[in-house]
Short mmCIF file of C-alpha atoms in Angstrom, two decimals:
data_model
loop_
_atom_site.label_atom_id
_atom_site.label_comp_id
_atom_site.label_asym_id
_atom_site.label_seq_id
_atom_site.Cartn_x
_atom_site.Cartn_y
_atom_site.Cartn_z
CA MET E 19 -7.40 34.23 21.10
CA ILE E 20 -3.73 33.16 20.85
CA LYS E 21 -4.39 30.03 23.09
CA LYS E 22 -7.32 29.09 20.59
CA ILE E 23 -5.07 29.84 17.48
CA ILE E 24 -2.46 27.53 19.07
CA LEU E 25 -4.89 24.81 19.76
CA ILE E 26 -6.25 24.86 16.61
CA VAL E 27 -2.97 24.91 14.82
CA SER E 28 -1.81 22.13 16.99
CA ILE E 29 -4.98 20.11 16.21
CA ILE E 30 -4.46 20.56 12.46
CA VAL E 31 -0.59 19.48 12.87
CA ASN E 32 -1.70 16.42 14.77
CA VAL E 33 -4.17 15.35 12.23
CA LEU E 34 -1.45 15.73 9.61
CA LEU E 35 0.74 13.69 11.86
CA GLY E 36 -1.56 11.28 12.40
CA ILE E 37 -2.19 10.80 8.32
CA ALA E 38 1.56 10.73 8.08
CA LEU E 39 1.94 7.90 10.74
CA LEU E 40 -0.95 5.87 9.31
CA LEU E 41 0.60 5.99 5.81
CA ASN E 42 4.05 5.23 7.24
CA THR E 43 2.80 2.35 9.36
CA VAL E 44 0.91 0.71 6.37
CA GLY E 45 3.98 1.38 4.32
CA ALA E 46 6.36 -0.21 6.96
CA ILE E 47 3.96 -3.19 7.14
CA GLN E 48 4.16 -3.50 3.60
CA GLU E 49 7.93 -3.37 3.61
CA LEU E 50 8.32 -5.95 6.04
CA LYS E 51 5.94 -8.30 4.42
CA PHE E 52 7.60 -7.70 0.86
CA GLN E 53 9.51 -10.69 -0.38
CA TYR E 54 11.97 -9.55 -2.92
CA VAL E 55 12.10 -12.41 -5.35
CA GLU E 56 8.48 -13.59 -4.89
CA GLU E 57 6.87 -10.00 -5.38
CA GLU E 58 9.39 -7.79 -7.12
CA THR E 59 8.23 -6.95 -10.63
CA ILE E 60 11.37 -5.53 -12.21
CA THR E 61 12.97 -8.98 -13.09
CA PRO E 62 9.55 -10.60 -14.31
CA ASP E 63 8.99 -7.55 -16.71
CA SER E 64 12.69 -7.46 -17.77
CA MET E 65 12.38 -11.50 -18.56
CA ARG E 66 9.32 -10.75 -20.50
CA LYS E 67 11.09 -8.13 -22.65
CA TYR E 68 14.16 -10.23 -23.20
CA LEU E 69 11.77 -13.22 -24.16
CA GLU E 70 10.23 -11.04 -26.71
CA TRP E 71 13.80 -10.00 -28.10
CA GLU E 72 14.81 -13.86 -28.09
CA ASN E 73 17.75 -12.70 -25.88
CA TYR E 74 17.47 -16.05 -23.85
CA GLY E 75 20.64 -15.94 -22.10
CA VAL E 76 19.68 -12.85 -20.20
CA VAL E 77 16.43 -14.54 -19.19
CA ALA E 78 18.59 -17.57 -18.23
CA SER E 79 20.62 -15.55 -15.78
CA GLN E 80 17.81 -13.67 -14.38
CA SER E 81 16.18 -16.89 -13.54
CA HIS E 82 18.92 -18.19 -11.13
CA PRO E 83 17.17 -17.45 -7.93
CA ILE E 84 14.51 -20.31 -8.82
CA ARG E 85 17.38 -22.81 -8.99
CA GLY E 86 18.32 -21.75 -5.33
CA GLY E 87 15.08 -22.54 -4.05
CA ALA E 88 13.53 -19.23 -4.01
CA GLU E 89 9.54 -19.22 -3.99
CA ILE E 90 8.38 -17.42 -7.01
CA LYS E 91 4.97 -15.91 -7.37
CA GLU E 92 2.54 -17.92 -9.47
CA GLU E 93 1.96 -15.30 -11.86
CA TYR E 94 5.78 -15.06 -12.57
CA MET E 95 6.55 -18.59 -12.62
CA ASP E 96 6.38 -19.01 -16.50
CA TYR E 97 9.14 -16.49 -16.84
CA TYR E 98 11.46 -18.07 -14.25
CA LYS E 99 11.02 -21.70 -15.62
CA LEU E 100 11.54 -20.61 -19.13
CA GLY E 101 14.73 -18.96 -17.75
CA GLU E 102 15.56 -22.02 -15.71
CA TYR E 103 15.00 -23.98 -19.26
CA ALA E 104 17.65 -21.77 -20.96
CA ASP E 105 19.84 -21.83 -17.94
CA LEU E 106 20.13 -25.49 -17.71
CA LEU E 107 20.31 -25.99 -21.58
CA PHE E 108 23.37 -23.66 -21.31
CA LEU E 109 24.86 -25.81 -18.34
CA LYS E 110 24.11 -29.03 -19.66
CA GLU E 111 26.88 -28.71 -22.00
CA VAL E 112 29.23 -27.87 -19.16
CA PHE E 113 27.84 -30.88 -16.96
CA ASP E 114 28.50 -33.23 -20.07
CA LYS E 115 31.98 -31.98 -20.79
CA ALA E 116 33.01 -31.91 -17.07
CA GLY E 117 31.73 -35.59 -16.59
CA ASN E 118 29.05 -34.77 -14.05
CA GLU E 119 26.84 -37.60 -15.27
CA SER E 120 24.44 -37.58 -12.50
CA THR E 121 24.17 -33.76 -12.65
CA LEU E 122 23.60 -34.26 -16.30
CA ALA E 123 20.95 -36.75 -15.94
CA ASP E 124 19.19 -34.49 -13.24
CA CYS E 125 19.61 -31.86 -15.75
CA ASN E 126 17.91 -33.58 -18.72
CA ASN E 127 15.13 -34.73 -16.35
CA ARG E 128 14.53 -31.19 -15.47
CA LEU E 129 14.49 -29.97 -18.81
CA ALA E 130 12.05 -32.50 -19.90
CA GLU E 131 9.95 -31.80 -17.04
CA ILE E 132 9.65 -28.06 -17.77
CA ARG E 133 8.88 -28.91 -21.24
CA GLU E 134 6.08 -31.04 -20.45
CA SER E 135 4.70 -28.95 -17.75
CA MET E 136 4.47 -25.88 -20.23
CA PRO E 137 3.35 -27.32 -23.72
CA GLU E 138 2.08 -23.69 -24.77
CA TYR E 139 5.63 -22.62 -24.76
CA ALA E 140 6.84 -25.37 -27.12
CA VAL E 141 7.91 -22.85 -29.91
CA ILE E 142 9.99 -20.78 -27.40
CA PHE E 143 11.45 -24.14 -26.25
CA ASP E 144 12.57 -24.86 -29.64
CA LYS E 145 13.99 -21.32 -30.32
CA MET E 146 15.85 -21.77 -27.04
CA ASP E 147 17.46 -25.16 -28.06
CA ILE E 148 18.36 -23.44 -31.34
CA SER E 149 19.85 -20.60 -29.46
CA LYS E 150 22.08 -23.01 -27.63
CA GLU E 151 23.15 -24.80 -30.76
CA ASN E 152 24.01 -21.42 -32.33
CA ALA E 153 26.01 -20.47 -29.14
CA ILE E 154 28.05 -23.67 -29.34
CA LYS E 155 28.82 -23.16 -33.04
CA ARG E 156 30.36 -19.92 -32.58
CA MET Y 5 8.87 31.81 70.98
CA LYS Y 6 8.56 31.84 74.74
CA CYS Y 7 5.24 32.34 76.95
CA TYR Y 8 5.87 35.66 79.02
CA SER Y 9 4.03 33.83 81.79
CA CYS Y 10 5.54 30.30 82.31
CA GLY Y 11 8.63 30.76 79.68
CA GLY Y 12 7.15 27.59 77.76
CA GLU Y 13 7.80 27.17 74.04
CA VAL Y 14 4.78 28.28 72.16
CA ASN Y 15 3.87 28.59 68.41
CA LEU Y 16 3.64 31.73 66.63
CA THR Y 17 0.01 30.95 65.97
CA ASP Y 18 -1.04 29.61 69.39
CA LYS Y 19 -3.97 31.28 70.85
CA VAL Y 20 -3.16 30.04 74.32
CA CYS Y 21 0.06 29.05 75.97
CA PRO Y 22 -0.37 25.08 76.08
CA PHE Y 23 1.50 24.92 79.59
CA CYS Y 24 0.02 27.60 81.59
CA GLY Y 25 -3.27 28.52 79.62
CA ARG Y 26 -2.57 32.25 79.38
CA PRO Y 27 -4.12 33.90 76.25
CA LEU Y 28 -1.28 34.78 74.00
CA THR Y 29 -2.20 38.36 72.94
CA GLU Y 30 1.45 38.91 71.41
CA THR Y 31 0.75 36.18 68.66
CA THR Y 32 -2.32 37.94 67.32
CA GLY Y 33 -0.57 39.71 64.64
CA TYR Y 34 0.87 36.28 63.28
CA ARG Y 35 -2.46 34.67 63.46
CA ALA Y 36 -3.91 37.35 61.40
CA ASP Y 37 -1.09 37.02 58.80
CA GLU Y 38 -1.63 33.33 58.70
CA ALA Y 39 -5.19 34.02 57.90
CA LYS Y 40 -4.22 36.58 55.14
CA TYR Y 41 -1.82 34.26 53.37
CA ALA Y 42 -4.15 31.18 53.78
CA ASN Y 43 -6.57 33.40 51.91
CA ARG Y 44 -3.99 34.78 49.31
CA SER Y 45 -2.82 31.06 48.72
CA GLU Y 46 -6.33 29.83 47.97
CA LYS Y 47 -6.72 32.46 45.53
CA THR Y 48 -3.40 31.78 43.94
CA LYS Y 49 -4.23 28.02 43.76
CA SER Y 50 -7.58 28.97 42.12
CA LYS Y 51 -5.79 31.18 39.55
CA VAL Y 52 -3.20 28.50 38.91
CA GLY Y 53 -6.04 25.98 38.54
CA GLY Y 54 -8.02 28.18 36.05
CA ILE Y 55 -4.72 28.76 34.18
CA ILE Y 56 -4.09 25.02 34.01
CA SER Y 57 -7.71 24.24 33.01
CA ASP Y 58 -7.61 26.85 30.34
CA ASN Y 59 -4.42 25.31 28.73
CA ILE Y 60 -5.21 21.52 29.45
CA PRO Y 61 -6.23 21.12 25.70
CA ILE Y 62 -3.25 22.51 24.36
CA VAL Y 63 -1.09 20.67 26.68
CA ILE Y 64 -3.02 17.42 25.77
CA SER Y 65 -2.50 18.45 21.95
CA VAL Y 66 0.98 19.06 22.24
CA ALA Y 67 1.43 15.90 24.25
CA ILE Y 68 -0.44 14.05 21.41
CA MET Y 69 2.01 15.77 19.00
CA ILE Y 70 5.08 14.38 20.69
CA VAL Y 71 3.81 10.98 20.93
CA LEU Y 72 2.70 11.28 17.22
CA ILE Y 73 6.22 12.63 16.33
CA ILE Y 74 7.90 9.78 18.27
CA ALA Y 75 5.63 7.21 16.50
CA LEU Y 76 6.03 8.56 13.15
CA SER Y 77 9.98 8.65 13.40
CA ILE Y 78 9.89 4.95 14.59
CA ALA Y 79 7.56 3.97 11.66
CA SER Y 80 9.81 5.96 9.29
CA TYR Y 81 12.78 4.01 10.56
CA VAL Y 82 11.39 0.80 10.51
CA LYS Y 83 9.93 1.27 6.61
CA ASN Y 84 13.43 2.82 5.59
CA ASN Y 85 15.20 -0.24 7.27
CA ALA Y 86 13.02 -2.96 6.47
CA TYR Y 87 15.10 -4.60 4.03
CA THR Y 88 18.03 -4.70 6.66
CA PHE Y 89 15.89 -6.07 9.41
CA LYS Y 90 14.46 -8.94 7.18
CA GLY Y 91 18.08 -9.67 6.06
CA ASP Y 92 19.22 -9.87 9.59
CA ALA Y 93 16.30 -12.23 10.36
CA LYS Y 94 16.94 -14.48 7.18
CA ARG Y 95 20.73 -14.36 8.30
CA LYS Y 96 19.70 -15.47 11.97
CA GLU Y 97 17.48 -18.01 10.49
CA ALA Y 98 20.34 -19.49 8.34
CA VAL Y 99 22.49 -19.83 11.51
CA ASN Y 100 19.65 -21.74 13.19
CA MET Y 101 19.25 -24.09 9.87
CA TYR Y 102 22.92 -24.76 9.55
CA ASP Y 103 22.85 -28.43 9.38
CA SER Y 104 20.05 -28.55 6.93
CA TYR Y 105 21.50 -25.73 4.89
CA SER Y 106 25.01 -27.07 4.91
CA ALA Y 107 23.83 -30.41 3.71
CA GLU Y 108 21.93 -28.57 0.92
CA ILE Y 109 25.16 -26.51 -0.03
CA GLN Y 110 27.03 -29.73 0.01
CA SER Y 111 24.63 -31.51 -2.58
CA TYR Y 112 25.13 -28.59 -5.07
CA LEU Y 113 28.77 -28.56 -4.46
CA ASP Y 114 29.02 -32.27 -5.30
CA ALA Y 115 26.77 -31.85 -8.34
CA GLY Y 116 29.19 -29.38 -9.48
CA ASP Y 117 26.21 -26.79 -9.73
CA TYR Y 118 27.94 -23.78 -8.43
CA THR Y 119 25.40 -21.18 -10.02
CA GLY Y 120 22.74 -23.11 -7.82
CA PHE Y 121 24.84 -23.05 -4.95
CA ALA Y 122 25.32 -19.36 -5.41
CA ALA Y 123 21.71 -18.82 -5.75
CA PHE Y 124 20.91 -20.98 -2.57
CA LYS Y 125 23.38 -18.95 -0.57
CA GLU Y 126 22.12 -15.64 -1.76
CA TYR Y 127 18.42 -16.64 -1.36
CA HIS Y 128 18.91 -17.72 2.15
CA ASN Y 129 21.16 -14.78 2.93
CA ILE Y 130 23.86 -17.17 4.17
CA ALA Y 131 26.74 -14.91 5.67
CA GLU Y 132 30.00 -16.29 4.62
CA TRP Y 133 32.05 -13.56 6.53
CA GLU Y 134 30.80 -14.83 9.95
CA GLU Y 135 30.36 -18.27 11.84
CA PRO Y 136 29.26 -20.86 11.09
CA TYR Y 137 29.54 -20.34 7.54
CA ASP Y 138 32.81 -18.56 7.55
CA ASP Y 139 34.52 -21.52 5.78
CA LEU Y 140 32.55 -20.79 2.71
CA ASN Y 141 34.55 -17.55 2.38
CA THR Y 142 36.94 -18.30 -0.29
CA LEU Y 143 34.84 -20.51 -2.18
CA TRP Y 144 32.17 -17.84 -2.32
CA MET Y 145 34.46 -15.17 -3.59
CA ILE Y 146 35.30 -17.41 -6.40
CA ALA Y 147 31.98 -18.48 -6.82
CA GLU Y 148 30.87 -14.77 -7.36
CA GLU Y 149 32.89 -14.45 -10.25
CA TYR Y 150 32.03 -17.81 -11.77
CA VAL Y 151 28.43 -16.95 -11.61
CA SER Y 152 29.09 -13.49 -13.14
CA LEU Y 153 30.96 -15.46 -15.91
CA VAL Y 154 28.18 -17.80 -16.54
CA SER Y 155 25.71 -14.93 -16.54
CA THR Y 156 27.69 -12.97 -18.92
CA VAL Y 157 28.79 -15.66 -21.34
CA GLU Y 158 25.01 -16.98 -21.56
CA ALA Y 159 23.46 -13.61 -21.87
CA SER Y 160 26.05 -12.83 -24.70
CA THR Y 161 25.66 -16.05 -26.71
CA MET Y 162 22.20 -17.49 -26.38
CA PHE Y 163 20.05 -15.87 -28.88
CA GLY Y 164 16.90 -16.90 -30.63
CA PRO Y 165 16.67 -17.18 -34.41
CA GLU Y 166 15.21 -13.89 -34.56
CA ALA Y 167 16.67 -12.15 -31.70
CA GLU Y 168 16.95 -8.23 -31.51
CA ILE Y 169 20.49 -7.70 -30.17
CA TYR Y 170 20.79 -4.04 -29.07
CA ARG Y 171 24.19 -3.66 -27.72
CA PRO Y 172 26.55 -6.26 -29.06
CA GLU Y 173 29.61 -4.08 -28.22
CA GLN Y 174 28.33 -4.22 -24.49
CA ASP Y 175 28.31 -7.95 -24.59
CA VAL Y 176 32.04 -7.96 -25.84
CA ASP Y 177 33.12 -5.71 -22.86
CA ASP Y 178 31.08 -7.77 -20.37
CA CYS Y 179 32.90 -10.97 -21.28
CA TYR Y 180 36.17 -9.38 -21.34
CA PHE Y 181 35.56 -8.09 -17.79
CA ALA Y 182 33.85 -11.17 -16.58
CA ILE Y 183 36.84 -13.35 -17.85
CA ASN Y 184 39.41 -11.10 -16.36
CA ASP Y 185 37.67 -10.79 -12.91
CA PHE Y 186 37.36 -14.57 -12.68
CA TYR Y 187 40.80 -15.34 -13.30
CA ARG Y 188 42.22 -12.44 -11.44
CA GLU Y 189 40.11 -13.45 -8.47
CA PHE Y 190 41.42 -16.81 -8.58
CA GLU Y 191 45.10 -15.64 -9.01
CA TYR Y 192 44.75 -13.13 -5.80
CA ASP Y 193 43.00 -16.07 -3.72
CA LEU Y 194 45.53 -18.55 -4.80
CA GLU Y 195 47.31 -18.94 -1.33
CA ASP Y 196 43.74 -19.25 0.56
CA ILE Y 197 42.53 -21.72 -2.06
CA GLU Y 198 45.54 -24.04 -1.56
CA GLU Y 199 44.52 -24.27 2.06
CA ASP Y 200 40.74 -24.08 1.72
CA PRO Y 201 38.53 -26.97 2.86
CA TYR Y 202 36.57 -26.59 -0.52
CA LYS Y 203 39.81 -26.75 -2.53
CA GLU Y 204 38.68 -29.44 -4.98
CA TYR Y 205 35.14 -27.49 -5.61
CA ILE Y 206 37.18 -24.35 -6.22
CA TYR Y 207 39.68 -26.03 -8.86
CA ASP Y 208 36.32 -27.85 -10.45
CA MET Y 209 34.69 -24.33 -10.78
CA LYS Y 210 37.93 -23.27 -12.60
CA ASP Y 211 37.67 -26.22 -14.68
CA LYS Y 212 34.01 -25.55 -15.57
CA ALA Y 213 34.83 -21.84 -16.47
CA GLY Y 214 37.43 -23.30 -18.82
CA ILE Y 215 34.83 -25.45 -20.37
CA ILE Y 216 32.50 -22.58 -20.64
CA LEU Y 217 35.00 -20.47 -22.55
CA GLU Y 218 35.82 -23.48 -24.91
CA VAL Y 219 32.16 -24.42 -25.67
CA TYR Y 220 30.63 -21.06 -25.87
CA LEU Y 221 33.72 -18.70 -26.80
CA GLY Y 222 36.15 -21.06 -28.55
CA LEU Y 223 38.81 -20.83 -25.90
CA ASP Y 224 40.23 -24.14 -25.65
CA GLU Y 225 43.15 -24.83 -23.29
CA LYS Y 226 45.87 -23.51 -25.56
CA ARG Y 227 43.69 -20.56 -26.78
CA LEU Y 228 42.81 -19.73 -23.28
CA GLU Y 229 46.49 -19.77 -22.22
CA GLU Y 230 47.05 -17.38 -25.11
CA TYR Y 231 44.14 -15.30 -24.65
CA LEU Y 232 44.93 -14.73 -20.74
CA ALA Y 233 48.55 -13.85 -21.78
CA SER Y 234 47.73 -11.50 -24.35
CA SER Y 235 47.07 -7.69 -24.18
CA ASP Y 236 43.49 -5.96 -23.54
CA ALA Y 237 43.22 -4.89 -27.02
CA LYS Y 238 43.87 -8.52 -28.40
CA LYS Y 239 41.44 -9.96 -25.76
CA LYS Y 240 38.70 -7.54 -27.08
CA ALA Y 241 39.49 -8.22 -30.69
CA TYR Y 242 39.12 -12.04 -29.91
CA LEU Y 243 35.77 -11.43 -28.47
CA GLU Y 244 34.71 -9.19 -30.95
CA GLU Y 245 35.60 -11.84 -33.47
CA VAL Y 246 33.69 -14.39 -31.81
CA LEU Y 247 30.68 -12.34 -30.52
CA LEU Y 248 30.07 -9.78 -33.44
CA ASN Y 249 30.70 -11.97 -36.45
CA ASP Y 250 27.79 -14.16 -36.81
#
């Protein structure tokens, strides 16, 4: 009788361990496959929020990974490109004053490229332009 | 024992002497014992066999449990350390890609794009504290503060026409710390900077930090000098004046 109870309990424990193992294995595989910049949702969510608040400088600072060659998931790409636009607007003044002519030219080209590729965000780009002008006037 | 007839060495269970052929009556008792013990042994074997066969399911179940516990521990360890494993793998990849990554880094530096350099370095998990990238060590320390300065100033100054600014006082504090940290790090590393292979880029970074402060916070060369020499209260008062009085 005791043996039967031990056997039944051990089988139940094994089933639970099997389920836990399965879940952990799936979790481990997902963790190993997870690409931070490409897949994390906190930054894009935050960027969306700051875009709504028109805090373009924050969006700019959060978009830095894209300028380091990070691969961005397609659905978040717009946020990063909007941030990149604001970031380059900010840095453009610095490159200009520092006399980095070729970097400034690259910067202008990239700004034009981003604007052209996302015509639906023209209003936001205009507001970003204004935000930079206001930032300079301080 | 020895055969009483010929004196030859015989076994305790021999029926006849192997040397003289005499029947060995004196070993009868031993032979009987042997049969008895053999019989008992068979019984014991069969009893043990019964016990084992009765417990095989439990033994197998426990063995499976041990295997599951080990596998679960490994899976949990991998899950909890996946970020480290991936980071290590990326760092090794960065070492293997040294030639192309170095060229890329150089192009960022030549362009004066230090935030781009920092983003590239971070994304590719380039370890500046070990070979072959250890020559970037001092440059990286300054670049980290530079990126922080750029991020803070842009976050504190670039607002749209209908912006909602929730914590402007925080912007003042952030700028205060970012400026302090950049120039403190620069002063702290000055000896290393002078001997650093990337010295010219580090000084260029300092110049650019100065431009950012001039363009966006109104700290031209003279004002910046005064600002850096002033007390903490005066520094904060200046930043409040610039950032809060729109």
